[in-house]
Amino acid sequence: MPMLEGANLPASQRVPGTVGKESPGDGANTESGADTFARKLRGLEREAQSELIAELVHAHAAVLLNQDPRQTIGDDSTFKDLGFGSLTAVELRNRLAKDTGLRLPSTLTFDYPTPGRVVDYLLGRLCGESPSAFPTVTSQPRVTGEFDSGEALAVVSMACRFPGGVVSPEGLWDVVVGGRDVVGGFPVDRGWDVEGLFDPEPGVAGKSYVRVGGFVDDVAGFDAGFFGISPREAAVMDPQQRLLLETAWEAVERAGIDPVALRGSSTGVFAGVMAQDYGVWSAEASVAADGYLLTGNSPSVASGRIAYVLGLEGPAVTVDTACSSSLVALHLAAQALRSGECDLALAGGVCVMASPGLFVEFSRQRGLAVDGRCKAFAQGADGTGWGEGAGLV
């Protein structure tokens, strides 16, 4: 094989088999590294082929991380967790492309985010096989033919968070069957000046003449480590992104699918997101927010983050059409499924009011029902009532 950049390292840190006989002038072997590697693979059984490729991937990764190649690198550890950044990810791809002779995508470590998955991908490419476990990214829909607007779609699972302590579809059903009222007072765990906000006189600047609504409990109760998110980043993330991550994972599990098994699939994500007032509060809270404010509060990232965490390669769309956002997200998901843009879809929406801004603004417009309850189409209708929730199917 050609000499690698790390060949001048001590013997303990060299990539196995990469230092060979050099011809004068250009430092290249008489036989290309790719040809040598291919010849070695052809003479091995499948398991031994996998081991040889794994040795190559691990050795290059160790060099780029300044680790001893003999140190174990977990096949299931993500490159991000191992310490790879954008530059080292591209360098790993370049080294592997050079040694295997394959044209590899610059997004190799993002499409296949663990050493084990890279090994499986290279094994499939080099040995002329493409098992279904190896994702294939295409730019065109997999299903061809005319658009069928009448094709039936199946909803196979659901996950949700709603007022009244609802954390599951069963809990939501209990609320509906029991006719339970879940409207309550302003939350006291969000830093709101609950007493100072209220003024019974409609239209007073900076005040709300309503102090009740439907609020989700414990919106700060997020297991960041489970999703590989640092505490500093989690604190700056819009709670809506947090709830979407949790409900997406749960919805997949409730469908009887291991969420990890969806990595590389053409699953789509369609999320309706309306309220977007968390970023301002975060910016005022601490300079520790620097670097995470953009991704933590951009509506587009709400769907993209789910796709990234689960490794989904279908469409990822965030929709804001105000109160119809979730409905439009479902509509777009149905279209994408029927047209073959994705094989499976997560669709729904989320709303968490990080600040009382909606109450203050609609109080100024005199658009709120005094008791916080909508009475649509009734003679006593006197305005809207605000509520929160998250739901994905």
Coordinates of N, CA and C in Angstrom, one line a residue, residues 214-324:
G214 N -53.8 25.5 28.8 CA -53.4 24.1 28.8 C -51.9 23.9 28.7
F215 N -51.2 23.6 29.8 CA -49.8 23.5 29.7 C -49.2 22.1 30.0
V216 N -48.2 21.8 29.2 CA -47.5 20.5 29.4 C -46.6 20.6 30.7
D217 N -46.7 19.5 31.5 CA -45.9 19.5 32.7 C -44.4 19.2 32.4
D218 N -43.5 19.7 33.2 CA -42.1 19.4 33.2 C -41.5 19.4 31.8
V219 N -41.6 20.5 31.1 CA -41.0 20.6 29.8 C -39.5 20.7 29.8
A220 N -38.9 20.9 31.0 CA -37.5 20.9 31.1 C -36.9 19.5 31.4
G221 N -37.8 18.5 31.6 CA -37.4 17.2 32.0 C -36.9 16.3 30.8
F222 N -35.7 16.6 30.3 CA -35.2 16.0 29.1 C -33.9 15.2 29.4
D223 N -33.9 14.0 28.9 CA -32.7 13.1 29.1 C -31.7 13.4 28.0
A224 N -30.9 14.4 28.1 CA -30.0 14.8 27.0 C -29.0 13.8 26.6
G225 N -28.5 13.1 27.7 CA -27.5 12.1 27.4 C -28.0 10.9 26.6
F226 N -29.2 10.6 26.7 CA -29.8 9.5 25.9 C -29.7 9.8 24.4
F227 N -29.8 11.0 24.1 CA -29.7 11.4 22.7 C -28.3 11.9 22.2
G228 N -27.4 11.8 23.1 CA -26.0 12.2 22.8 C -25.8 13.7 22.7
I229 N -26.6 14.4 23.5 CA -26.6 15.9 23.5 C -26.0 16.4 24.8
S230 N -25.1 17.3 24.8 CA -24.4 17.8 26.0 C -25.4 18.7 26.8
P231 N -25.2 18.8 28.1 CA -26.1 19.6 28.9 C -26.1 21.0 28.5
R232 N -25.0 21.6 28.0 CA -25.0 23.0 27.6 C -25.8 23.2 26.3
E233 N -25.7 22.3 25.4 CA -26.6 22.4 24.2 C -28.0 22.2 24.5
A234 N -28.3 21.2 25.4 CA -29.7 20.9 25.8 C -30.4 22.1 26.4
A235 N -29.6 22.9 27.2 CA -30.2 24.0 27.9 C -30.6 25.1 26.9
V236 N -30.0 25.2 25.7 CA -30.3 26.2 24.7 C -31.3 25.7 23.7
M237 N -31.5 24.4 23.7 CA -32.5 23.8 22.7 C -33.9 24.2 23.1
D238 N -34.6 24.7 22.1 CA -36.1 24.9 22.3 C -36.7 23.7 22.8
P239 N -37.5 23.8 23.9 CA -38.2 22.6 24.5 C -39.0 21.8 23.4
Q240 N -39.4 22.5 22.4 CA -40.2 21.9 21.3 C -39.3 20.8 20.6
Q241 N -38.0 21.1 20.4 CA -37.1 20.1 19.8 C -36.9 19.0 20.7
R242 N -36.9 19.2 22.0 CA -36.7 18.1 23.0 C -37.9 17.2 23.0
L243 N -39.1 17.8 23.0 CA -40.3 17.0 23.0 C -40.5 16.2 21.7
L244 N -40.1 16.8 20.6 CA -40.2 16.1 19.3 C -39.2 14.9 19.3
L245 N -38.0 15.0 19.8 CA -37.1 13.9 19.9 C -37.6 12.8 20.7
E246 N -38.2 13.1 21.9 CA -38.7 12.1 22.7 C -39.9 11.3 22.1
T247 N -40.8 12.1 21.6 CA -42.0 11.5 21.0 C -41.7 10.7 19.7
A248 N -40.7 11.2 18.9 CA -40.3 10.4 17.7 C -39.7 9.1 18.1
W249 N -38.9 9.1 19.1 CA -38.3 7.8 19.5 C -39.4 6.9 20.1
E250 N -40.3 7.4 20.9 CA -41.3 6.6 21.4 C -42.3 6.1 20.4
A251 N -42.6 6.9 19.4 CA -43.5 6.5 18.3 C -43.0 5.3 17.5
V252 N -41.7 5.4 17.3 CA -41.1 4.3 16.6 C -41.1 3.0 17.4
E253 N -40.7 3.1 18.7 CA -40.7 1.9 19.6 C -42.1 1.4 19.7
R254 N -43.1 2.2 19.8 CA -44.5 1.7 20.0 C -45.0 1.0 18.7
A255 N -44.3 1.3 17.6 CA -44.6 0.6 16.3 C -44.0 -0.8 16.3
G256 N -43.2 -1.1 17.3 CA -42.5 -2.4 17.3 C -41.2 -2.4 16.5
I257 N -40.7 -1.2 16.3 CA -39.4 -1.1 15.5 C -38.3 -0.5 16.4
D258 N -37.2 -1.1 16.4 CA -36.0 -0.6 17.1 C -35.6 0.7 16.4
P259 N -35.6 1.8 17.0 CA -35.3 3.1 16.3 C -33.9 3.1 15.7
V260 N -33.0 2.3 16.2 CA -31.6 2.2 15.6 C -31.7 1.6 14.3
A261 N -32.7 0.7 14.1 CA -32.8 -0.1 12.8 C -33.2 0.8 11.7
L262 N -33.8 2.0 11.9 CA -34.2 2.8 10.9 C -33.1 3.6 10.2
R263 N -31.9 3.6 10.8 CA -30.8 4.4 10.3 C -30.5 4.0 8.8
G264 N -30.4 5.0 8.0 CA -30.2 4.7 6.6 C -31.5 4.5 5.8
S265 N -32.6 4.4 6.4 CA -33.9 4.2 5.7 C -34.4 5.5 5.1
S266 N -35.4 5.3 4.2 CA -36.0 6.5 3.6 C -37.2 7.0 4.4
T267 N -37.1 7.0 5.7 CA -38.1 7.5 6.5 C -38.1 9.0 6.5
G268 N -39.3 9.6 6.4 CA -39.4 11.1 6.4 C -39.9 11.6 7.7
V269 N -39.6 12.9 8.0 CA -40.1 13.6 9.2 C -40.8 14.9 8.8
F270 N -42.0 15.0 9.2 CA -42.8 16.2 8.9 C -43.4 16.7 10.2
A271 N -42.9 17.9 10.7 CA -43.2 18.4 12.0 C -43.8 19.8 11.9
G272 N -45.0 20.0 12.5 CA -45.5 21.4 12.6 C -45.0 22.0 13.8
V273 N -44.5 23.2 13.7 CA -43.9 24.0 14.8 C -44.4 25.4 14.7
M274 N -45.1 25.9 15.7 CA -45.6 27.3 15.6 C -44.9 28.2 16.5
A275 N -44.9 28.0 17.8 CA -44.3 29.0 18.7 C -42.8 28.9 18.6
Q276 N -42.1 30.1 18.5 CA -40.7 30.2 18.4 C -40.1 31.3 19.2
D277 N -40.4 31.2 20.5 CA -40.0 32.3 21.4 C -38.9 31.9 22.4
Y278 N -38.3 30.8 22.3 CA -37.4 30.3 23.3 C -36.0 30.9 23.1
G279 N -35.6 31.2 21.9 CA -34.2 31.7 21.6 C -33.9 33.0 22.2
V280 N -34.9 33.9 22.3 CA -34.7 35.2 22.9 C -34.4 35.1 24.3
W281 N -35.2 34.2 25.0 CA -34.9 34.0 26.4 C -33.6 33.4 26.7
S282 N -33.2 32.4 25.8 CA -31.9 31.8 26.0 C -30.7 32.8 25.8
A283 N -30.9 33.7 24.9 CA -29.8 34.6 24.6 C -29.6 35.5 25.8
E284 N -30.7 35.9 26.5 CA -30.6 36.7 27.6 C -30.0 36.0 28.9
A285 N -30.2 34.7 28.8 CA -29.9 33.9 30.0 C -28.4 33.8 30.3
S286 N -27.6 33.5 29.3 CA -26.2 33.2 29.5 C -25.4 33.2 28.2
V287 N -24.1 33.6 28.3 CA -23.3 33.6 27.1 C -22.9 32.2 26.8
A288 N -23.2 31.2 27.7 CA -22.9 29.8 27.4 C -23.8 29.3 26.3
A289 N -24.8 30.1 25.9 CA -25.6 29.7 24.7 C -24.9 29.9 23.4
D290 N -23.8 30.6 23.4 CA -23.1 30.8 22.1 C -22.7 29.5 21.4
G291 N -23.0 29.5 20.1 CA -22.7 28.3 19.4 C -23.8 27.3 19.2
Y292 N -24.8 27.4 20.1 CA -25.9 26.5 20.0 C -27.3 27.2 19.8
L293 N -27.3 28.5 19.9 CA -28.5 29.3 19.7 C -29.2 29.0 18.3
L294 N -28.4 29.0 17.3 CA -28.9 28.9 15.9 C -29.6 27.5 15.8
T295 N -28.9 26.4 16.0 CA -29.5 25.1 15.8 C -30.5 24.8 16.9
G296 N -30.4 25.4 18.1 CA -31.3 25.1 19.1 C -32.6 25.7 18.9
N297 N -32.7 26.7 18.1 CA -33.9 27.5 18.0 C -34.4 27.7 16.5
S298 N -33.8 27.2 15.6 CA -34.2 27.3 14.2 C -35.3 26.3 13.9
P299 N -36.5 26.7 13.4 CA -37.6 25.7 13.2 C -37.1 24.6 12.2
S300 N -36.3 24.9 11.2 CA -35.9 23.9 10.3 C -35.2 22.7 11.0
V301 N -34.5 23.0 12.1 CA -33.7 22.0 12.8 C -34.6 21.1 13.5
A302 N -35.8 21.5 13.8 CA -36.7 20.6 14.6 C -36.9 19.3 14.0
S303 N -37.2 19.3 12.7 CA -37.4 18.0 11.9 C -36.0 17.4 11.6
G304 N -35.0 18.3 11.2 CA -33.7 17.8 10.8 C -33.0 17.1 12.0
R305 N -33.2 17.6 13.2 CA -32.6 16.9 14.3 C -33.0 15.5 14.5
I306 N -34.3 15.3 14.3 CA -34.9 13.9 14.4 C -34.2 13.0 13.4
A307 N -34.2 13.5 12.1 CA -33.6 12.8 11.0 C -32.1 12.5 11.3
Y308 N -31.4 13.4 11.9 CA -30.0 13.2 12.2 C -29.8 12.2 13.3
V309 N -30.5 12.3 14.4 CA -30.4 11.4 15.5 C -30.7 10.0 15.1
L310 N -31.8 9.8 14.4 CA -32.2 8.5 14.0 C -31.6 8.0 12.7
G311 N -30.8 8.9 12.0 CA -30.2 8.5 10.7 C -31.1 8.3 9.6
L312 N -32.2 9.1 9.6 CA -33.2 8.9 8.5 C -32.8 9.7 7.3
E313 N -33.1 9.2 6.1 CA -32.7 9.8 4.9 C -33.8 10.1 3.9
G314 N -35.1 10.2 4.5 CA -36.2 10.7 3.7 C -36.3 12.2 3.9
P315 N -37.4 12.8 3.4 CA -37.6 14.2 3.6 C -37.7 14.6 5.0
A316 N -37.1 15.8 5.4 CA -37.2 16.3 6.7 C -37.8 17.8 6.6
V317 N -39.0 18.0 7.0 CA -39.7 19.2 6.7 C -40.3 19.8 8.0
T318 N -40.1 21.0 8.3 CA -40.7 21.7 9.4 C -41.7 22.7 8.8
V319 N -43.0 22.7 9.3 CA -44.1 23.5 8.8 C -44.6 24.5 9.8
D320 N -44.8 25.7 9.4 CA -45.4 26.7 10.2 C -46.5 27.4 9.5
T321 N -47.7 26.8 9.7 CA -48.9 27.5 9.1 C -49.9 27.8 10.2
A322 N -49.2 28.3 11.3 CA -50.0 28.7 12.6 C -50.7 27.5 13.1
C323 N -52.0 27.7 13.4 CA -52.8 26.6 14.1 C -53.0 25.4 13.3
S324 N -52.8 25.4 12.0 CA -53.0 24.3 11.1 C -51.6 23.5 10.9

